Short mmCIF file of C-alpha atoms in Angstrom, two decimals:
data_model
loop_
_atom_site.label_atom_id
_atom_site.label_comp_id
_atom_site.label_asym_id
_atom_site.label_seq_id
_atom_site.Cartn_x
_atom_site.Cartn_y
_atom_site.Cartn_z
CA UNK Q 1 -38.50 -7.53 -103.18
CA UNK Q 2 -37.12 -6.80 -99.80
CA UNK Q 3 -36.54 -9.90 -97.62
CA UNK Q 4 -36.51 -10.51 -94.26
CA UNK Q 5 -32.58 -10.73 -93.97
CA UNK Q 6 -32.28 -7.65 -95.64
CA UNK Q 7 -34.70 -5.83 -93.43
CA UNK Q 8 -32.90 -7.32 -90.51
CA UNK Q 9 -29.38 -5.54 -91.97
CA UNK Q 10 -31.08 -2.90 -92.67
CA UNK Q 11 -31.02 -0.26 -89.60
CA UNK Q 12 -27.65 1.42 -88.55
CA UNK Q 13 -26.27 -0.19 -86.05
CA UNK Q 14 -25.59 2.36 -83.00
CA UNK Q 15 -22.25 1.25 -81.14
CA UNK Q 16 -22.53 2.98 -77.69
CA UNK Q 17 -19.69 2.32 -75.09
CA UNK Q 18 -19.79 3.36 -71.20
CA UNK Q 19 -17.46 6.29 -72.23
CA UNK Q 20 -20.57 7.92 -73.72
CA UNK Q 21 -22.96 7.90 -70.75
CA UNK Q 22 -23.68 11.03 -69.62
CA UNK Q 23 -23.58 9.95 -65.78
CA UNK Q 24 -22.99 6.93 -63.99
CA UNK Q 25 -25.91 4.66 -63.00
CA UNK Q 26 -25.26 3.17 -59.88
CA UNK Q 27 -27.07 0.97 -57.70
CA UNK Q 28 -26.86 1.43 -54.00
CA UNK Q 29 -27.62 -0.44 -51.00
CA UNK Q 30 -27.53 0.44 -46.96
CA UNK Q 31 -28.00 -1.74 -44.25
CA UNK Q 32 -28.68 -0.10 -40.24
CA UNK Q 33 -28.50 -2.40 -37.37
CA UNK Q 34 -30.08 0.03 -34.76
CA UNK Q 35 -31.11 0.05 -30.83
CA UNK Q 36 -33.88 1.99 -29.40
CA UNK Q 37 -35.52 2.49 -26.26
CA UNK Q 38 -39.11 2.53 -27.54
CA UNK Q 39 -38.55 0.96 -30.93
CA UNK Q 40 -42.59 1.50 -31.44
CA UNK Q 41 -42.25 5.46 -31.53
CA UNK Q 42 -38.73 5.43 -33.75
CA UNK Q 43 -40.65 3.02 -36.32
CA UNK Q 44 -43.27 5.73 -36.59
CA UNK Q 45 -40.58 8.27 -36.87
CA UNK Q 46 -38.23 6.51 -39.56
CA UNK Q 47 -41.47 5.85 -41.71
CA UNK Q 48 -42.58 9.46 -41.34
CA UNK Q 49 -38.94 10.25 -42.67
CA UNK Q 50 -38.53 8.35 -45.69
CA UNK Q 51 -42.13 8.97 -46.68
CA UNK Q 52 -40.90 12.82 -46.09
CA UNK Q 53 -38.15 12.41 -48.54
CA UNK Q 54 -40.18 11.10 -51.46
CA UNK Q 55 -39.17 7.36 -50.43
CA UNK Q 56 -41.81 4.69 -49.04
CA UNK Q 57 -41.84 1.60 -47.07
CA UNK Q 58 -41.33 -1.51 -49.19
CA UNK Q 59 -41.54 -3.71 -46.15
CA UNK Q 60 -41.92 -3.96 -42.39
CA UNK Q 61 -42.35 -6.53 -39.95
CA UNK Q 62 -43.07 -6.00 -36.24
CA UNK Q 63 -42.34 -9.29 -33.92
CA UNK Q 64 -45.01 -9.95 -31.94
CA UNK Q 65 -44.41 -9.41 -27.96
CA UNK Q 66 -45.94 -11.01 -24.70
CA UNK Q 67 -47.32 -7.54 -23.60
CA UNK Q 68 -47.86 -4.02 -24.45
CA UNK Q 69 -45.25 -2.67 -22.36
CA UNK Q 70 -42.46 -4.63 -24.03
CA UNK Q 71 -40.60 -3.12 -27.10
CA UNK Q 72 -40.60 -5.12 -30.15
CA UNK Q 73 -37.88 -5.80 -32.35
CA UNK Q 74 -38.58 -4.28 -36.31
CA UNK Q 75 -37.26 -5.47 -39.62
CA UNK Q 76 -37.77 -2.72 -42.49
CA UNK Q 77 -36.66 -2.42 -45.83
CA UNK Q 78 -37.40 1.51 -47.04
CA UNK Q 79 -36.82 2.84 -50.49
CA UNK Q 80 -35.39 5.96 -50.50
CA UNK Q 81 -34.12 8.33 -53.67
CA UNK Q 82 -30.17 7.44 -54.51
CA UNK Q 83 -29.34 11.48 -53.71
CA UNK Q 84 -31.02 11.44 -50.31
CA UNK Q 85 -29.87 8.25 -48.94
CA UNK Q 86 -26.98 9.93 -47.06
CA UNK Q 87 -28.92 12.61 -45.48
CA UNK Q 88 -31.84 9.65 -44.46
CA UNK Q 89 -29.27 7.48 -42.89
CA UNK Q 90 -27.80 10.46 -40.41
CA UNK Q 91 -31.02 11.31 -39.51
CA UNK Q 92 -32.42 7.63 -38.86
CA UNK Q 93 -28.82 7.37 -36.60
CA UNK Q 94 -30.04 10.69 -34.75
CA UNK Q 95 -33.14 9.60 -34.06
CA UNK Q 96 -31.99 6.08 -31.72
CA UNK Q 97 -29.82 5.38 -29.37
CA UNK Q 98 -27.60 2.70 -30.54
CA UNK Q 99 -26.08 2.40 -33.97
CA UNK Q 100 -24.63 -1.09 -33.93
CA UNK Q 101 -23.59 -1.72 -37.43
CA UNK Q 102 -23.75 0.36 -40.56
CA UNK Q 103 -22.91 -0.90 -44.26
CA UNK Q 104 -23.37 0.65 -48.07
CA UNK Q 105 -22.48 -0.69 -50.76
CA UNK Q 106 -22.69 0.34 -54.32
CA UNK Q 107 -22.96 -1.52 -57.96
CA UNK Q 108 -22.12 0.12 -60.70
CA UNK Q 109 -24.63 -1.03 -64.07
CA UNK Q 110 -23.38 1.95 -66.50
CA UNK Q 111 -22.15 -1.02 -68.79
CA UNK Q 112 -25.13 -2.63 -68.61
CA UNK Q 113 -27.37 -0.13 -68.91
CA UNK Q 114 -25.69 1.53 -71.86
CA UNK Q 115 -25.87 -1.91 -73.44
CA UNK Q 116 -29.62 -2.21 -73.11
CA UNK Q 117 -30.18 0.79 -74.77
CA UNK Q 118 -27.98 0.57 -77.50
CA UNK Q 119 -30.01 -2.69 -78.29
CA UNK Q 120 -33.59 -1.05 -77.82
CA UNK Q 121 -32.33 1.23 -80.16
CA UNK Q 122 -31.66 -0.93 -82.92
CA UNK Q 123 -34.19 -3.31 -82.04
CA UNK Q 124 -36.87 -0.90 -82.73
CA UNK Q 125 -34.86 0.16 -85.77
CA UNK Q 126 -35.06 -3.20 -86.99
CA UNK Q 127 -38.87 -3.22 -85.76
CA UNK Q 128 -39.74 0.09 -88.29
CA UNK Q 129 -38.01 -1.63 -90.87
CA UNK Q 130 -40.10 -5.22 -90.77
CA UNK Q 131 -43.35 -3.44 -90.27
CA UNK Q 132 -42.81 -1.44 -93.55
CA UNK Q 133 -41.67 -4.83 -95.25
CA UNK Q 134 -45.18 -6.31 -93.82
CA UNK Q 135 -47.18 -3.26 -95.66
CA UNK Q 136 -45.21 -4.14 -98.68
CA UNK Q 137 -46.11 -7.70 -98.82
CA UNK Q 138 -49.73 -7.28 -98.02
CA UNK Q 139 -50.03 -4.67 -100.98
CA UNK Q 140 -48.71 -6.97 -103.58
CA UNK Q 141 -51.37 -8.65 -105.38
CA UNK Q 142 -50.02 -11.86 -105.75
CA UNK Q 143 -48.41 -11.81 -101.93
CA UNK Q 144 -46.63 -14.96 -100.68
CA UNK Q 145 -49.13 -16.52 -97.65
CA UNK Q 146 -45.75 -18.28 -96.44
CA UNK Q 147 -43.59 -14.52 -96.92
CA UNK Q 148 -46.25 -12.79 -95.48
CA UNK Q 149 -46.23 -15.28 -92.51
CA UNK Q 150 -42.78 -15.13 -92.20
CA UNK Q 151 -42.45 -11.21 -92.09
CA UNK Q 152 -45.23 -11.48 -89.23
CA UNK Q 153 -43.28 -13.63 -86.97
CA UNK Q 154 -40.32 -11.96 -87.48
CA UNK Q 155 -42.05 -8.51 -85.98
CA UNK Q 156 -43.26 -10.62 -83.31
CA UNK Q 157 -40.00 -11.59 -82.14
CA UNK Q 158 -38.28 -8.41 -82.45
CA UNK Q 159 -41.31 -7.08 -80.37
CA UNK Q 160 -40.91 -9.52 -77.68
CA UNK Q 161 -37.37 -8.85 -77.67
CA UNK Q 162 -37.70 -4.72 -77.27
CA UNK Q 163 -40.68 -5.24 -74.48
CA UNK Q 164 -38.12 -7.70 -72.44
CA UNK Q 165 -35.53 -4.96 -72.89
CA UNK Q 166 -37.51 -1.86 -72.37
CA UNK Q 167 -38.45 -3.84 -68.57
CA UNK Q 168 -35.10 -4.62 -68.12
CA UNK Q 169 -34.09 -1.04 -68.71
CA UNK Q 170 -37.30 0.23 -66.44
CA UNK Q 171 -36.02 -2.02 -63.13
CA UNK Q 172 -32.45 -0.81 -63.66
CA UNK Q 173 -33.73 2.57 -63.41
CA UNK Q 174 -36.17 1.93 -60.90
CA UNK Q 175 -33.32 0.48 -58.85
CA UNK Q 176 -30.82 3.27 -59.70
CA UNK Q 177 -33.22 6.61 -58.60
CA UNK Q 178 -34.45 4.51 -55.41
CA UNK Q 179 -31.65 3.35 -53.21
CA UNK Q 180 -32.83 0.40 -50.94
CA UNK Q 181 -32.01 0.76 -47.02
CA UNK Q 182 -32.64 -2.40 -44.95
CA UNK Q 183 -32.90 -1.72 -41.14
CA UNK Q 184 -33.01 -4.03 -38.05
CA UNK Q 185 -34.34 -2.15 -34.93
CA UNK Q 186 -34.25 -4.16 -31.62
CA UNK Q 187 -34.64 -2.61 -27.92
CA UNK Q 188 -31.76 -1.59 -25.82
CA UNK Q 189 -30.80 -3.97 -23.06
CA UNK Q 190 -32.19 -1.13 -20.69
CA UNK Q 191 -35.47 -1.34 -22.31
CA UNK Q 192 -35.66 -5.45 -21.86
CA UNK Q 193 -37.60 -6.54 -18.63
CA UNK Q 194 -34.53 -8.59 -16.65
CA UNK Q 195 -37.75 -11.25 -15.40
CA UNK Q 196 -40.54 -11.92 -17.58
CA UNK Q 197 -44.11 -11.55 -16.06
CA UNK Q 198 -45.71 -13.45 -18.28
CA UNK Q 199 -44.56 -17.00 -16.88
CA UNK Q 200 -47.80 -19.18 -15.72
CA UNK Q 201 -47.16 -22.46 -14.05
CA UNK Q 202 -50.42 -23.81 -15.09
CA UNK Q 203 -49.58 -23.43 -18.77
CA UNK Q 204 -46.47 -25.08 -18.25
CA UNK Q 205 -47.90 -28.29 -16.77
CA UNK Q 206 -50.59 -28.02 -19.39
CA UNK Q 207 -48.10 -28.10 -22.32
CA UNK Q 208 -45.95 -30.76 -20.47
CA UNK Q 209 -49.51 -33.17 -20.21
CA UNK Q 210 -50.16 -32.43 -23.85
CA UNK Q 211 -46.71 -33.27 -24.84
CA UNK Q 212 -47.16 -36.56 -22.57
CA UNK Q 213 -49.77 -37.82 -24.24
CA UNK Q 214 -48.65 -36.93 -27.91
CA UNK Q 215 -45.75 -38.89 -26.84
CA UNK Q 216 -47.77 -41.74 -25.74
CA UNK Q 217 -49.72 -41.70 -29.16
CA UNK Q 218 -46.52 -41.52 -31.46
CA UNK Q 219 -45.84 -45.20 -29.45
CA UNK Q 220 -49.32 -46.25 -29.87
CA UNK Q 221 -49.11 -45.33 -33.60
CA UNK Q 222 -45.45 -47.16 -33.65
CA UNK Q 223 -46.96 -50.27 -32.15
CA UNK Q 224 -49.77 -50.82 -34.58
CA UNK Q 225 -47.70 -49.70 -37.38
CA UNK Q 226 -45.20 -52.22 -36.21
CA UNK Q 227 -47.96 -55.06 -35.78
CA UNK Q 228 -49.63 -54.85 -38.96
CA UNK Q 229 -47.08 -53.54 -41.26
CA UNK Q 230 -43.73 -54.14 -40.64
CA UNK Q 231 -43.99 -57.47 -38.58
CA UNK Q 232 -46.16 -59.02 -41.63
CA UNK Q 233 -43.59 -57.86 -43.75
CA UNK Q 234 -40.74 -59.15 -41.99
CA UNK Q 235 -42.68 -62.50 -42.15
CA UNK Q 236 -42.94 -62.28 -46.01
CA UNK Q 237 -39.97 -61.16 -46.72
CA UNK Q 238 -37.22 -63.39 -44.33
CA UNK Q 239 -39.53 -65.81 -42.43
CA UNK Q 240 -41.00 -67.62 -45.88
CA UNK Q 241 -37.53 -67.94 -47.34
CA UNK Q 242 -35.77 -69.26 -43.93
CA UNK Q 243 -38.70 -71.74 -43.16
CA UNK Q 244 -38.57 -73.02 -47.33
CA UNK Q 245 -34.70 -73.13 -46.98
CA UNK Q 246 -35.98 -75.24 -43.36
CA UNK Q 247 -37.52 -77.61 -45.37
CA UNK Q 248 -35.38 -78.09 -48.09
CA UNK Q 249 -32.61 -79.09 -45.72
CA UNK Q 250 -34.18 -81.90 -43.55
CA UNK Q 251 -35.65 -82.87 -47.07
CA UNK Q 252 -32.05 -83.37 -48.27
CA UNK Q 253 -30.84 -84.55 -44.80
CA UNK Q 254 -33.42 -87.68 -44.70
CA UNK Q 255 -31.85 -88.52 -48.52
CA UNK Q 256 -28.76 -88.59 -47.89
CA UNK Q 257 -27.29 -92.06 -47.02
CA UNK Q 258 -25.96 -92.93 -43.34
CA UNK Q 259 -22.92 -93.40 -43.10
CA UNK Q 260 -21.46 -97.46 -42.15
CA UNK Q 261 -20.97 -97.82 -38.30
CA UNK Q 262 -16.87 -97.87 -37.39
CA UNK Q 263 -16.26 -101.47 -36.34
CA UNK Q 264 -15.85 -102.09 -32.86
CA UNK Q 265 -12.53 -102.61 -31.50
CA UNK Q 266 -10.99 -105.66 -30.41
CA UNK Q 267 -10.06 -105.80 -26.76
CA UNK Q 268 -6.47 -106.64 -26.50
CA UNK Q 269 -5.90 -110.18 -25.20
CA UNK Q 270 -4.18 -110.37 -21.41
CA UNK Q 271 -1.83 -112.88 -21.13
CA UNK Q 272 -2.94 -115.02 -17.76
CA UNK Q 273 -0.41 -114.71 -15.09
CA UNK Q 274 1.08 -117.92 -13.93
CA UNK Q 275 -0.26 -119.34 -10.41
CA UNK Q 276 2.37 -119.55 -7.73
CA UNK Q 277 3.27 -123.08 -6.30
#
């Protein structure tokens, strides 16, 4: 009877290498840092351009502005068909006033791609053998439940590996087919007003008073915490041991015998002077 180990060795192992690949599998990434007089219009034009090539906007962040006349800063992550990336980059650069920086990089994942395909092929062949073995075990009149469970668990394990590898291949296919383009779009210095017209002294004064009240509240909270928590904790951890040490010292000092007083010094004898005749 065929065993699980025999089934695992049954399929022919397919050995691939990168040289057998029909084409290179390359992940392409690019980034642009741009400036435009009207960033809103430039943002819409870039979205239309990308969607026209079969790509899409993966994410876009438009930073808030103070007024409708101000130009926002826009951050975009675009997914573009890899073969359309050079043309899209050129078209985006032509649609703005200033190109600050441009960068592109590519990562060759051909070896990883081929390795996953080979492992997936071998695992699928192994799964076929295990399914046939499972059917063979089930058809036996005296089928061993332990053997049946062993084969079933092996089929489940191989199926999980196949799904994991298939997911990795799907991800590689996606990032290879669709390049990632990051765009930072800011207004040109000429489009930024020299003086902001949104300064409100009343709001500044209100914020200052709010900060003052908040600071006084913080001081009050610190005082309450010190009086009700820190000070009692200090008294318990430091004051009581010091008091006990002081009482023990006084008790020891009282029990210590008094030192004998030194004898009084003997005054020197001064001889009497002879009286003059």
